[in-house]
Amino acid sequence: MEEIVFHHALPIQLRFNDVDKFGHVNNTVYFSFYDLGKTEYFASVCPGVDWEKIGIVVVHIEANFVKQIFASDHIAVQTAVSEIGTKSFHLIQRVIDTETLEVKCICKSIMVTFDLEKHESMPLTEDWIEAICKFEGKDVRKKKN
């Protein structure tokens, strides 16, 4: 598998309630970090989208917790699209310590574009595909066999 290059990073401000009684960020909080990263990624890469009509939904998500995050850590969430299909795309995200660049957690998601008016999946537009490929600096469309 080819190494992912992350062109998008969002600094995260840790809140008091993100930290549990063990003194580290609770595992459930990571998913809110990933949601923030997704939101900012698509606002940057596909700014003309009408989010009242088109949405993206998570159909699969998995996270590997590598290292603890403590309240004093400075972190960011990095986001990249690794593969685009007809209606879905693969999103790779990770939380890193911005001072040491140490990876804290890695998340892989499969996202589907969704027509909010018809309540069904829909193909990604060519505009989205082109914008994502341009931002990622390579063609991430799924290769047909």
mmCIF file of C-alpha atoms in Angstrom:
data_model
loop_
_atom_site.group_PDB
_atom_site.id
_atom_site.type_symbol
_atom_site.label_atom_id
_atom_site.label_comp_id
_atom_site.label_asym_id
_atom_site.label_seq_id
_atom_site.Cartn_x
_atom_site.Cartn_y
_atom_site.Cartn_z
ATOM 1 C CA MET A 1 0.000 0.000 0.000
ATOM 2 C CA GLU A 2 1.266 3.412 -0.966
ATOM 3 C CA GLU A 3 2.058 5.841 1.860
ATOM 4 C CA ILE A 4 -0.529 8.564 2.370
ATOM 5 C CA VAL A 5 0.587 12.184 2.145
ATOM 6 C CA PHE A 6 -1.598 14.514 4.195
ATOM 7 C CA HIS A 7 -2.154 17.938 2.629
ATOM 8 C CA HIS A 8 -4.846 18.955 5.124
ATOM 9 C CA ALA A 9 -4.329 19.475 8.861
ATOM 10 C CA LEU A 10 -6.611 21.081 11.418
ATOM 11 C CA PRO A 11 -5.235 22.100 14.832
ATOM 12 C CA ILE A 12 -7.507 20.886 17.637
ATOM 13 C CA GLN A 13 -8.046 22.750 20.895
ATOM 14 C CA LEU A 14 -8.477 20.256 23.716
ATOM 15 C CA ARG A 15 -11.297 21.025 26.131
ATOM 16 C CA PHE A 16 -11.464 20.246 29.838
ATOM 17 C CA ASN A 17 -14.276 17.728 29.296
ATOM 18 C CA ASP A 18 -12.275 15.827 26.619
ATOM 19 C CA VAL A 19 -10.098 14.373 29.378
ATOM 20 C CA ASP A 20 -11.333 11.440 31.467
ATOM 21 C CA LYS A 21 -10.496 10.398 35.040
ATOM 22 C CA PHE A 22 -7.350 8.627 33.801
ATOM 23 C CA GLY A 23 -5.906 11.971 32.657
ATOM 24 C CA HIS A 24 -6.024 11.280 28.928
ATOM 25 C CA VAL A 25 -8.444 12.090 26.114
ATOM 26 C CA ASN A 26 -11.319 9.619 26.123
ATOM 27 C CA ASN A 27 -11.502 7.313 23.072
ATOM 28 C CA THR A 28 -14.996 8.516 22.135
ATOM 29 C CA VAL A 29 -13.752 12.097 21.774
ATOM 30 C CA TYR A 30 -11.441 11.187 18.890
ATOM 31 C CA PHE A 31 -14.449 10.771 16.597
ATOM 32 C CA SER A 32 -15.459 14.400 17.177
ATOM 33 C CA PHE A 33 -11.907 15.381 16.138
ATOM 34 C CA TYR A 34 -12.321 13.342 12.955
ATOM 35 C CA ASP A 35 -15.700 14.971 12.263
ATOM 36 C CA LEU A 36 -14.105 18.417 12.562
ATOM 37 C CA GLY A 37 -11.331 17.338 10.185
ATOM 38 C CA LYS A 38 -13.832 16.041 7.590
ATOM 39 C CA THR A 39 -15.891 19.208 7.776
ATOM 40 C CA GLU A 40 -12.884 21.471 7.268
ATOM 41 C CA TYR A 41 -11.427 19.246 4.532
ATOM 42 C CA PHE A 42 -14.574 19.420 2.396
ATOM 43 C CA ALA A 43 -15.136 23.120 3.111
ATOM 44 C CA SER A 44 -11.605 23.724 1.764
ATOM 45 C CA VAL A 45 -11.566 21.271 -1.136
ATOM 46 C CA CYS A 46 -15.189 21.504 -2.384
ATOM 47 C CA PRO A 47 -16.342 24.985 -1.323
ATOM 48 C CA GLY A 48 -19.315 25.289 -3.732
ATOM 49 C CA VAL A 49 -21.320 22.327 -2.399
ATOM 50 C CA ASP A 50 -24.950 22.906 -1.405
ATOM 51 C CA TRP A 51 -24.963 21.050 1.923
ATOM 52 C CA GLU A 52 -28.754 21.524 2.129
ATOM 53 C CA LYS A 53 -29.149 19.064 -0.774
ATOM 54 C CA ILE A 54 -26.023 16.906 -0.719
ATOM 55 C CA GLY A 55 -24.461 15.199 2.248
ATOM 56 C CA ILE A 56 -21.808 12.647 3.023
ATOM 57 C CA VAL A 57 -22.492 9.837 5.434
ATOM 58 C CA VAL A 58 -20.214 7.369 7.184
ATOM 59 C CA VAL A 59 -20.966 3.749 6.236
ATOM 60 C CA HIS A 60 -17.885 2.217 7.859
ATOM 61 C CA ILE A 61 -15.373 3.535 10.370
ATOM 62 C CA GLU A 62 -12.470 1.991 12.244
ATOM 63 C CA ALA A 63 -9.885 3.512 14.543
ATOM 64 C CA ASN A 64 -6.563 2.293 15.855
ATOM 65 C CA PHE A 65 -5.541 4.040 19.058
ATOM 66 C CA VAL A 66 -1.746 4.199 18.993
ATOM 67 C CA LYS A 67 -0.735 6.523 21.852
ATOM 68 C CA GLN A 68 -2.546 8.396 24.597
ATOM 69 C CA ILE A 69 -3.339 12.098 24.261
ATOM 70 C CA PHE A 70 -2.944 14.121 27.446
ATOM 71 C CA ALA A 71 -4.519 17.486 28.275
ATOM 72 C CA SER A 72 -1.182 19.291 27.808
ATOM 73 C CA ASP A 73 -0.585 17.873 24.281
ATOM 74 C CA HIS A 74 -0.846 20.008 21.157
ATOM 75 C CA ILE A 75 -2.621 18.034 18.457
ATOM 76 C CA ALA A 76 -4.007 18.264 14.935
ATOM 77 C CA VAL A 77 -6.146 16.001 12.809
ATOM 78 C CA GLN A 78 -4.862 15.262 9.308
ATOM 79 C CA THR A 79 -7.246 14.203 6.539
ATOM 80 C CA ALA A 80 -6.763 12.679 3.083
ATOM 81 C CA VAL A 81 -8.915 10.900 0.514
ATOM 82 C CA SER A 82 -7.137 7.711 -0.532
ATOM 83 C CA GLU A 83 -9.626 6.281 -3.043
ATOM 84 C CA ILE A 84 -12.767 7.411 -4.875
ATOM 85 C CA GLY A 85 -15.398 5.074 -6.305
ATOM 86 C CA THR A 86 -18.686 5.915 -8.017
ATOM 87 C CA LYS A 87 -20.717 6.778 -4.900
ATOM 88 C CA SER A 88 -18.170 6.298 -2.129
ATOM 89 C CA PHE A 89 -14.696 7.311 -1.120
ATOM 90 C CA HIS A 90 -12.131 6.220 1.439
ATOM 91 C CA LEU A 91 -10.993 8.739 3.993
ATOM 92 C CA ILE A 92 -7.808 8.332 6.009
ATOM 93 C CA GLN A 93 -7.360 10.509 9.065
ATOM 94 C CA ARG A 94 -4.935 10.611 11.925
ATOM 95 C CA VAL A 95 -4.398 12.632 15.063
ATOM 96 C CA ILE A 96 -0.806 13.754 15.563
ATOM 97 C CA ASP A 97 1.128 15.633 18.219
ATOM 98 C CA THR A 98 2.091 18.844 16.408
ATOM 99 C CA GLU A 99 5.322 19.238 18.383
ATOM 100 C CA THR A 100 6.714 15.698 18.066
ATOM 101 C CA LEU A 101 4.747 14.574 14.952
ATOM 102 C CA GLU A 102 3.973 11.381 16.870
ATOM 103 C CA VAL A 103 0.858 9.607 15.566
ATOM 104 C CA LYS A 104 -1.761 9.211 18.296
ATOM 105 C CA CYS A 105 -4.599 7.531 16.383
ATOM 106 C CA ILE A 106 -5.396 6.447 12.822
ATOM 107 C CA CYS A 107 -8.933 6.345 11.443
ATOM 108 C CA LYS A 108 -10.198 4.837 8.204
ATOM 109 C CA SER A 109 -13.698 5.619 6.973
ATOM 110 C CA ILE A 110 -15.802 4.791 3.970
ATOM 111 C CA MET A 111 -18.058 7.696 3.108
ATOM 112 C CA VAL A 112 -21.014 7.770 0.709
ATOM 113 C CA THR A 113 -22.466 10.824 -1.014
ATOM 114 C CA PHE A 114 -26.120 11.177 -0.125
ATOM 115 C CA ASP A 115 -29.028 13.034 -1.718
ATOM 116 C CA LEU A 116 -30.732 14.677 1.269
ATOM 117 C CA GLU A 117 -33.953 15.356 -0.652
ATOM 118 C CA LYS A 118 -34.410 11.824 -2.050
ATOM 119 C CA HIS A 119 -32.844 10.088 0.986
ATOM 120 C CA GLU A 120 -30.626 7.838 -1.118
ATOM 121 C CA SER A 121 -27.014 7.497 -2.129
ATOM 122 C CA MET A 122 -25.884 9.310 -5.236
ATOM 123 C CA PRO A 123 -22.817 9.357 -7.483
ATOM 124 C CA LEU A 124 -20.037 11.794 -6.678
ATOM 125 C CA THR A 125 -20.058 14.691 -9.090
ATOM 126 C CA GLU A 126 -17.196 15.067 -11.530
ATOM 127 C CA ASP A 127 -16.501 18.480 -9.936
ATOM 128 C CA TRP A 128 -15.940 16.816 -6.536
ATOM 129 C CA ILE A 129 -13.744 14.110 -8.027
ATOM 130 C CA GLU A 130 -11.599 16.619 -9.923
ATOM 131 C CA ALA A 131 -11.302 18.941 -6.893
ATOM 132 C CA ILE A 132 -10.266 16.081 -4.596
ATOM 133 C CA CYS A 133 -7.735 14.677 -7.081
ATOM 134 C CA LYS A 134 -6.261 18.148 -7.600
ATOM 135 C CA PHE A 135 -6.016 18.764 -3.851
ATOM 136 C CA GLU A 136 -4.474 15.342 -3.199
ATOM 137 C CA GLY A 137 -1.993 15.897 -6.044
ATOM 138 C CA LYS A 138 -2.826 12.587 -7.725
ATOM 139 C CA ASP A 139 -5.642 10.610 -9.304
ATOM 140 C CA VAL A 140 -7.291 8.721 -6.429
ATOM 141 C CA ARG A 141 -10.083 7.225 -8.542
ATOM 142 C CA LYS A 142 -10.558 3.517 -7.999
ATOM 143 C CA LYS A 143 -8.883 1.591 -10.772
ATOM 144 C CA LYS A 144 -11.246 -0.626 -12.733
ATOM 145 C CA ASN A 145 -10.133 -4.202 -13.333
#
